[in-house]
PDB file of C-alpha atoms in Angstrom:
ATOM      1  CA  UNK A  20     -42.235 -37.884 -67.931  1.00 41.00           C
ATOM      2  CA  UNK A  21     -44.175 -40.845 -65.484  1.00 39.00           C
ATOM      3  CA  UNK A  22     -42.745 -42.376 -63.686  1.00 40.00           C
ATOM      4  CA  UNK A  23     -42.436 -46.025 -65.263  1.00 36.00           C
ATOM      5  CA  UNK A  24     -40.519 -44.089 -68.483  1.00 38.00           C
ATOM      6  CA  UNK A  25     -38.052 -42.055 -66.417  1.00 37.00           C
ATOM      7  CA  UNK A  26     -37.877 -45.950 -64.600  1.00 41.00           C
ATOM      8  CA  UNK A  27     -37.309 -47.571 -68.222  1.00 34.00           C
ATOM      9  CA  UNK A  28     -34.673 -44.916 -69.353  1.00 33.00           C
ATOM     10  CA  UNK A  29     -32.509 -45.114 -66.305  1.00 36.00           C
ATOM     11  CA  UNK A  30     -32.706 -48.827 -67.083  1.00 32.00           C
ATOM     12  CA  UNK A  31     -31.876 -48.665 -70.620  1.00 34.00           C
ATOM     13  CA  UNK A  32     -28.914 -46.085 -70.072  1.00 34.00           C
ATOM     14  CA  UNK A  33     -27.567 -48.223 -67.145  1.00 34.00           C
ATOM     15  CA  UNK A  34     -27.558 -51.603 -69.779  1.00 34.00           C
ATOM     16  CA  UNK A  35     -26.253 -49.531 -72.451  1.00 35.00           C
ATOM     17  CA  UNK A  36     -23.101 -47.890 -70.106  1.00 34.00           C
ATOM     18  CA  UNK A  37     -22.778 -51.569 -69.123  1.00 36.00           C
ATOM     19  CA  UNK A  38     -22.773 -53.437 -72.722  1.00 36.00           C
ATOM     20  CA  UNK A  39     -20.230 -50.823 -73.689  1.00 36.00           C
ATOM     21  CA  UNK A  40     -17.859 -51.337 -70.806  1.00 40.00           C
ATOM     22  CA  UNK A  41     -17.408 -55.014 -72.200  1.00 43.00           C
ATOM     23  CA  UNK A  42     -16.542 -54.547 -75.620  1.00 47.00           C
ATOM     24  CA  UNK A  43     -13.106 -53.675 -76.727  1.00 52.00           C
ATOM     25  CA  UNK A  44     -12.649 -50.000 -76.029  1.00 72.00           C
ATOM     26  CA  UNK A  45     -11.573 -48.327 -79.200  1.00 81.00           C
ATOM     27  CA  UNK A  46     -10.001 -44.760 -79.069  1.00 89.00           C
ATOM     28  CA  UNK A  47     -12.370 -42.340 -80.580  1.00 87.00           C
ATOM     29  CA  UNK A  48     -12.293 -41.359 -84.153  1.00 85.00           C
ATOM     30  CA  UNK A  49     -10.604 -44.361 -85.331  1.00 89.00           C
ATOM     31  CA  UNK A  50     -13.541 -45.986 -86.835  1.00 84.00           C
ATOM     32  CA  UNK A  51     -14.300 -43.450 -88.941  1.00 85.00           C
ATOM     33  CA  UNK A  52     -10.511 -43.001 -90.406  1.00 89.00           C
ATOM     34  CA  UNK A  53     -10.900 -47.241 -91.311  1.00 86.00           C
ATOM     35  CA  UNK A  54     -13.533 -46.301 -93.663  1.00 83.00           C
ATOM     36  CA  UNK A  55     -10.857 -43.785 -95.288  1.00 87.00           C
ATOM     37  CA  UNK A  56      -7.871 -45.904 -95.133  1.00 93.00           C
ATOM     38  CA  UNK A  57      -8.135 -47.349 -98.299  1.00 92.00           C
ATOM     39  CA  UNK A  58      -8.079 -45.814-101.931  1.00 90.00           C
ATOM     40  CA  UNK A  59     -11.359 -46.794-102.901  1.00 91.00           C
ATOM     41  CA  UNK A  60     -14.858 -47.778-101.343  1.00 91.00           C
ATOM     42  CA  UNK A  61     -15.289 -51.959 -99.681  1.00 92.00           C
ATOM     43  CA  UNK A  62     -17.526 -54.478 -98.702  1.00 94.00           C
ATOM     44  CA  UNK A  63     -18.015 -54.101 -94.867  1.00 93.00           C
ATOM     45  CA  UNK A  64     -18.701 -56.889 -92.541  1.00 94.00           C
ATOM     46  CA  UNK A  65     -18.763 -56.765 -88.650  1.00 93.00           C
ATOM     47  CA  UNK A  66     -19.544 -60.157 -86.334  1.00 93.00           C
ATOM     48  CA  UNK A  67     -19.050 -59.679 -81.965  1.00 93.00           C
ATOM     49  CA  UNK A  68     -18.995 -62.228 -79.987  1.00 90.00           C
ATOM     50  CA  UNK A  69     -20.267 -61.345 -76.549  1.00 90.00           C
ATOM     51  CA  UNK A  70     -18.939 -63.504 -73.225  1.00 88.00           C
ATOM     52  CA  UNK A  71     -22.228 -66.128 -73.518  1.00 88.00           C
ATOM     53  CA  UNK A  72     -21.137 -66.713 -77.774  1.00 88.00           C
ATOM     54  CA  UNK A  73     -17.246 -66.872 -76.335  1.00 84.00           C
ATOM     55  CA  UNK A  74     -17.563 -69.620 -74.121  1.00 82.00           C
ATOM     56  CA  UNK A  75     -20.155 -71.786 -76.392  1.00 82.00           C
ATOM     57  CA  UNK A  76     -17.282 -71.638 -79.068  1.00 76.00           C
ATOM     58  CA  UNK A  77     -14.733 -72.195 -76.355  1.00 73.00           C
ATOM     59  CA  UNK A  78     -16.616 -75.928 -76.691  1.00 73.00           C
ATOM     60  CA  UNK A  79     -15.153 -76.391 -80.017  1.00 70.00           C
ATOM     61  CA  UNK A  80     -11.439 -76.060 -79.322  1.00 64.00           C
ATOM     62  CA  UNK A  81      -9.782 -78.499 -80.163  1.00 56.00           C
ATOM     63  CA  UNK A  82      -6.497 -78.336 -78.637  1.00 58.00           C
ATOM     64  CA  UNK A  83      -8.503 -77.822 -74.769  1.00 59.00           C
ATOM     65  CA  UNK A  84      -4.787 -77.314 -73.237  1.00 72.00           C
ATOM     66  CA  UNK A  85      -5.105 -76.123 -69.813  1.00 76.00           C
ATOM     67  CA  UNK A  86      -3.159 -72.940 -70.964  1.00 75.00           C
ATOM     68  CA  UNK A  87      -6.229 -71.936 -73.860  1.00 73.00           C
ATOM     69  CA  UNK A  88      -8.457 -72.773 -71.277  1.00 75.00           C
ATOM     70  CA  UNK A  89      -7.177 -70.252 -68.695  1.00 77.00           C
ATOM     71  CA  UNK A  90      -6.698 -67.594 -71.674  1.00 77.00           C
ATOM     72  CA  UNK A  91     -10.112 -67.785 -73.333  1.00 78.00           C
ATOM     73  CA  UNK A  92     -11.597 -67.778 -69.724  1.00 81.00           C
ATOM     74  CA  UNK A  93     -10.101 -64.427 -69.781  1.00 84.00           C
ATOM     75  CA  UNK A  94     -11.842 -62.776 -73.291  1.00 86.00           C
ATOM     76  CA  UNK A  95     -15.118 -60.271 -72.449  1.00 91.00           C
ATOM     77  CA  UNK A  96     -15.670 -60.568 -76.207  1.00 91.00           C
ATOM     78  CA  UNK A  97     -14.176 -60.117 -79.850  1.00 90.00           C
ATOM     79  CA  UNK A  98     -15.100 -58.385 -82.556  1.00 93.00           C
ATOM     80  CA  UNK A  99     -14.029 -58.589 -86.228  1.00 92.00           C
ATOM     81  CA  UNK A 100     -14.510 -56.038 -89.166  1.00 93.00           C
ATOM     82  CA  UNK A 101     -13.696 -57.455 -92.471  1.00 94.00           C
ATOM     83  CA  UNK A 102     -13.422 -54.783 -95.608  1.00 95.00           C
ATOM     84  CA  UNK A 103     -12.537 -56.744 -98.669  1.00 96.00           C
ATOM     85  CA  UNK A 104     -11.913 -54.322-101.774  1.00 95.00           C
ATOM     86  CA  UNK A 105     -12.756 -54.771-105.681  1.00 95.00           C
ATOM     87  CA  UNK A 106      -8.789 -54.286-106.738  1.00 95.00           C
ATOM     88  CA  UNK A 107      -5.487 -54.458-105.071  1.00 95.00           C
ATOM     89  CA  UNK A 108      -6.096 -51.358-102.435  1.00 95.00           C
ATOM     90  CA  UNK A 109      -3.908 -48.515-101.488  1.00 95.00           C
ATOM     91  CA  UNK A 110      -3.502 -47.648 -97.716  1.00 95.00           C
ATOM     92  CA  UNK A 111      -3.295 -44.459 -97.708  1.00 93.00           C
ATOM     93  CA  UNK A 112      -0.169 -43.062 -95.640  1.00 93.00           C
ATOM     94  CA  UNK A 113      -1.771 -40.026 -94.121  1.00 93.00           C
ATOM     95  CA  UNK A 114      -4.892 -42.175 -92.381  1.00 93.00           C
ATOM     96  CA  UNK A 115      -2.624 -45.091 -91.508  1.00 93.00           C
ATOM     97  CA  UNK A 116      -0.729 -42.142 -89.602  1.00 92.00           C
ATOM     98  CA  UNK A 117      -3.952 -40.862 -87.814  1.00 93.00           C
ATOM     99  CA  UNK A 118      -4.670 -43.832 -86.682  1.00 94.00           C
ATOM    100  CA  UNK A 119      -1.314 -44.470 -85.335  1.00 92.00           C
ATOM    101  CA  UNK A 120      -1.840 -41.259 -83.696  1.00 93.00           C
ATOM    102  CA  UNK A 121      -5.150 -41.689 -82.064  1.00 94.00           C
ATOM    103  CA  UNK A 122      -3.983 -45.168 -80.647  1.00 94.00           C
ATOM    104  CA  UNK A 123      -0.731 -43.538 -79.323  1.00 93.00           C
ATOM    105  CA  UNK A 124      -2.573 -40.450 -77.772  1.00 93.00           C
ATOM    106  CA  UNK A 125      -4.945 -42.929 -76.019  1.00 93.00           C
ATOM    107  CA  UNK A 126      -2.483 -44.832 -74.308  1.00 93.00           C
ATOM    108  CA  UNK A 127      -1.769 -47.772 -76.607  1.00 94.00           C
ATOM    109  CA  UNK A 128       1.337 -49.546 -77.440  1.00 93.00           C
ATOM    110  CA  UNK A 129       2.040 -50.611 -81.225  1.00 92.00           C
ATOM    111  CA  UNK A 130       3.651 -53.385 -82.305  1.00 89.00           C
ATOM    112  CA  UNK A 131       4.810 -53.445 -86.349  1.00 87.00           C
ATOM    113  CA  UNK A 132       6.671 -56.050 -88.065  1.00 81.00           C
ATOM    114  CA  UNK A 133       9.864 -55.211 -88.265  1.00 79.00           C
ATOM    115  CA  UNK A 134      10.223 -56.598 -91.872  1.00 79.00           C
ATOM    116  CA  UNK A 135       7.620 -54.395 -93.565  1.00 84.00           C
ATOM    117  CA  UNK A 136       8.508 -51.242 -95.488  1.00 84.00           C
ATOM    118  CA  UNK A 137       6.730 -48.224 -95.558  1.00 84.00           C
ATOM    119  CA  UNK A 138       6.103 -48.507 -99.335  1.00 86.00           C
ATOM    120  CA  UNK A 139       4.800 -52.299 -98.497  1.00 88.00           C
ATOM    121  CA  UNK A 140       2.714 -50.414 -95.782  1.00 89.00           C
ATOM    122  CA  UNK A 141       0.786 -48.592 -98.482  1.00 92.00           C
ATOM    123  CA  UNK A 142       0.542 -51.117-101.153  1.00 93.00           C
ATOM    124  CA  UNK A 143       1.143 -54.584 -99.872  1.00 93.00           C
ATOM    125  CA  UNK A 144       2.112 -57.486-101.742  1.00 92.00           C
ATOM    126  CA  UNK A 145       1.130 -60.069 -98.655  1.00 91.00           C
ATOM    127  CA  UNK A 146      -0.412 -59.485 -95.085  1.00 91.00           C
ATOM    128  CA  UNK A 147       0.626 -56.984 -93.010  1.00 91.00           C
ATOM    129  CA  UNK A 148      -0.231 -56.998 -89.531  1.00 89.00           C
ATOM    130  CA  UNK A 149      -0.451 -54.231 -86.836  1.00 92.00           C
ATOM    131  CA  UNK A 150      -1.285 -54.953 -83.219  1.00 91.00           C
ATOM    132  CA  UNK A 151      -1.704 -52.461 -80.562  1.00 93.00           C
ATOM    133  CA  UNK A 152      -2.312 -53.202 -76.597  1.00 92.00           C
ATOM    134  CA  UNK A 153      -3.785 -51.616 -73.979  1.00 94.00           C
ATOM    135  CA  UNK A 154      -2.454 -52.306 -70.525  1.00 91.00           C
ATOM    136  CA  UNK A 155      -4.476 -52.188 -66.927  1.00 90.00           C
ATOM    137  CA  UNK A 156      -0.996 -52.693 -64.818  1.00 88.00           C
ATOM    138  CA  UNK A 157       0.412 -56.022 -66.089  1.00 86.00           C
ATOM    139  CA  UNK A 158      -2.602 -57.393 -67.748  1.00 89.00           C
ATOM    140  CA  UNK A 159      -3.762 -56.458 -71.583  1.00 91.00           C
ATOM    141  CA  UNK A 160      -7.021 -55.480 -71.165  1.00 92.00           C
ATOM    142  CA  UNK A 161      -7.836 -54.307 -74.806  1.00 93.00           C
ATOM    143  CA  UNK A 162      -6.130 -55.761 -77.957  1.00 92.00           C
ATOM    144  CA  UNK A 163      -6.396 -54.566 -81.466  1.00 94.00           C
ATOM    145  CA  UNK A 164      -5.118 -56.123 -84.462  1.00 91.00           C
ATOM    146  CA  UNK A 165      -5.041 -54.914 -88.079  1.00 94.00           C
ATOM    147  CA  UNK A 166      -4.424 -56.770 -91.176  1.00 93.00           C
ATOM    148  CA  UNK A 167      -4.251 -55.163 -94.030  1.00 94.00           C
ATOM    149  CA  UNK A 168      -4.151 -57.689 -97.450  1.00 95.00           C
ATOM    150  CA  UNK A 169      -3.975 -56.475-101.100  1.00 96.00           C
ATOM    151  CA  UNK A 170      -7.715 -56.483-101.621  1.00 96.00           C
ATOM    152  CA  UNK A 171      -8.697 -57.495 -97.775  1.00 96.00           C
ATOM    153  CA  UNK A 172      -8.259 -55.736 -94.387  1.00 95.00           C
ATOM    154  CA  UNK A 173      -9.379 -57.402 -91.337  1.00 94.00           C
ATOM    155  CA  UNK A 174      -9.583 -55.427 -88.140  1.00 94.00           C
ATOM    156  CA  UNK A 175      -9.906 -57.690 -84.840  1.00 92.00           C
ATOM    157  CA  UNK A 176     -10.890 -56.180 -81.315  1.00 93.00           C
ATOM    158  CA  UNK A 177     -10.440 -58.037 -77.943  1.00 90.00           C
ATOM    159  CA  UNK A 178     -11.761 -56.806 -74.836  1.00 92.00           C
ATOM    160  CA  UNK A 179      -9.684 -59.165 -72.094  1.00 89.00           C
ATOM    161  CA  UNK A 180      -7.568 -59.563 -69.008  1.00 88.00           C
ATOM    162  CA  UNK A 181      -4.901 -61.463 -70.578  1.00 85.00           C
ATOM    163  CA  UNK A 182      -1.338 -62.155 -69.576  1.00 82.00           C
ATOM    164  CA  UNK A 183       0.676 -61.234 -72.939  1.00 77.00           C
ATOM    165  CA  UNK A 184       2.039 -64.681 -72.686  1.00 78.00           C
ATOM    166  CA  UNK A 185      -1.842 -65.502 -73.291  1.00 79.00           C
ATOM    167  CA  UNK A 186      -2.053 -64.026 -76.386  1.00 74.00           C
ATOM    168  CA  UNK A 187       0.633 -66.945 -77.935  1.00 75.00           C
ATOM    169  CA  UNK A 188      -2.194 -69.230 -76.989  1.00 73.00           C
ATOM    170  CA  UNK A 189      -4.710 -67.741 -78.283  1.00 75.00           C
ATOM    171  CA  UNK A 190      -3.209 -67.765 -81.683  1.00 74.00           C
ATOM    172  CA  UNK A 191      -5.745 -69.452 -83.896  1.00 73.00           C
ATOM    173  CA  UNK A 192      -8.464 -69.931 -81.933  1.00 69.00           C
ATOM    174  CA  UNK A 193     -11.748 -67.849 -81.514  1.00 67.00           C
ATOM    175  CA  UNK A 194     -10.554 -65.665 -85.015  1.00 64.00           C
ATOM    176  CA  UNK A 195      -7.870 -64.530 -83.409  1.00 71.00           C
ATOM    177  CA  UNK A 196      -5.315 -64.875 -86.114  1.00 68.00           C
ATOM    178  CA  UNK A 197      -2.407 -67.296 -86.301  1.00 72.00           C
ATOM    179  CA  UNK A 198       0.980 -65.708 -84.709  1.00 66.00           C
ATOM    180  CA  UNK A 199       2.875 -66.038 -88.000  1.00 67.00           C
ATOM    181  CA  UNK A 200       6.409 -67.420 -87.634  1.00 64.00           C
ATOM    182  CA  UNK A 201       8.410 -65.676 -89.880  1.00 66.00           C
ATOM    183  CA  UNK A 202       6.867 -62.287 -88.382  1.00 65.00           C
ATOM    184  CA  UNK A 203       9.450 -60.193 -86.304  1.00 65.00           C
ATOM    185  CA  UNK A 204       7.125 -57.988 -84.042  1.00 67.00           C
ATOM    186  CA  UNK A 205       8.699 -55.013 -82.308  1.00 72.00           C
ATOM    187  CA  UNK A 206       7.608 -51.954 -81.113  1.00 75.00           C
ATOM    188  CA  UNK A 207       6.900 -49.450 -84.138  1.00 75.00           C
ATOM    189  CA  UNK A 208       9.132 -46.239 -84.025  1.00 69.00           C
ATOM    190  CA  UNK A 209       8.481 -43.429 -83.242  1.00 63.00           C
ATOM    191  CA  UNK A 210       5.712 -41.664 -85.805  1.00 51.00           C
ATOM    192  CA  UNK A 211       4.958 -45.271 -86.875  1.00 54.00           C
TER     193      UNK A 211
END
């Protein structure tokens, strides 16, 4: 190889191992059990917002509280995956459980509703939302959240250094959905 190409890869492997280190940091495998989750095949959409997108939209807030402020200061970037399915879907238990699995193995900690079912977890009536963190000491530094709808699942990724106080303010703003009220969040039990 010359020396300007052995010059350009070391620069294109050093960007790439850099890009990658601000994303969020999903444990391995689990993409490719979302595409199984459901019973049948869905529309796919993914959108991330890099740092530079993050604070041009952080112009747009309307409620500019100091506390949003200090929290969106905080995101590296978000990114959403929206499947949205022909009929009422079917989560299948088995992947829901790998995935559970892989985040648990990996160091993440699941929070469940505490008013969901596991025959609503399969085949939901309304939203159903799972949220798993990922903790650097005290600060979340990797957020997942997954909302699975009759005919829509929405998967959102955070890459951050929030406070989980942060995350309250947060709610609603850059996609990041809308802590719902009547929502009991716990942590899920074991095997859940």
């Amino acid at each position: 190889m010359s020396r300007l190409s052995c010059r350009t890869l070391s620069l294109a492997v050093t960007l790439a191992l850099s890009t990658t280190a601000l994303f969020a940091q999903q444990p391995d495998g689990v993409s490719q059990t979302l595409n199984q989750l459901a019973d049948q095949p869905a529309t796919h959409l993914s959108v991330t917002f890099d740092r530079s997108m993050l604070d041009y939209a952080s112009t747009f807030i309307d409620n500019g509280s100091a506390q949003v402020r200090r929290a969106s200061a905080q995101l590296r970037s978000i990114t959403v995956d929206t499947y949205h399915y022909q009929r009422q879907a079917f989560y299948t238990p088995e992947a829901m459980g790998s995935i559970i699995s892989t985040y648990h193995a990996a160091g993440w900690k699941h929070l469940v509703d505490a008013n969901t079912t596991p025959a609503a977890s399969a085949q939901p009536g309304h939203p159903i939302t799972d949220l798993w963190l990922h903790f650097n000491g005290a600060e979340i530094d990797d957020v997942t959240v997954l909302v699975r709808a009759p005919r829509d699942m929405n998967l959102i990724q955070i890459s951050c250094a929030l406070r989980p106080l942060d995350l309250l303010h947060l709610s609603g703003h850059f996609g990041i959905p809308k802590v719902d009220p009547n929502a009991v969040m716990v942590p899920a039990p074991d095997g859940r």
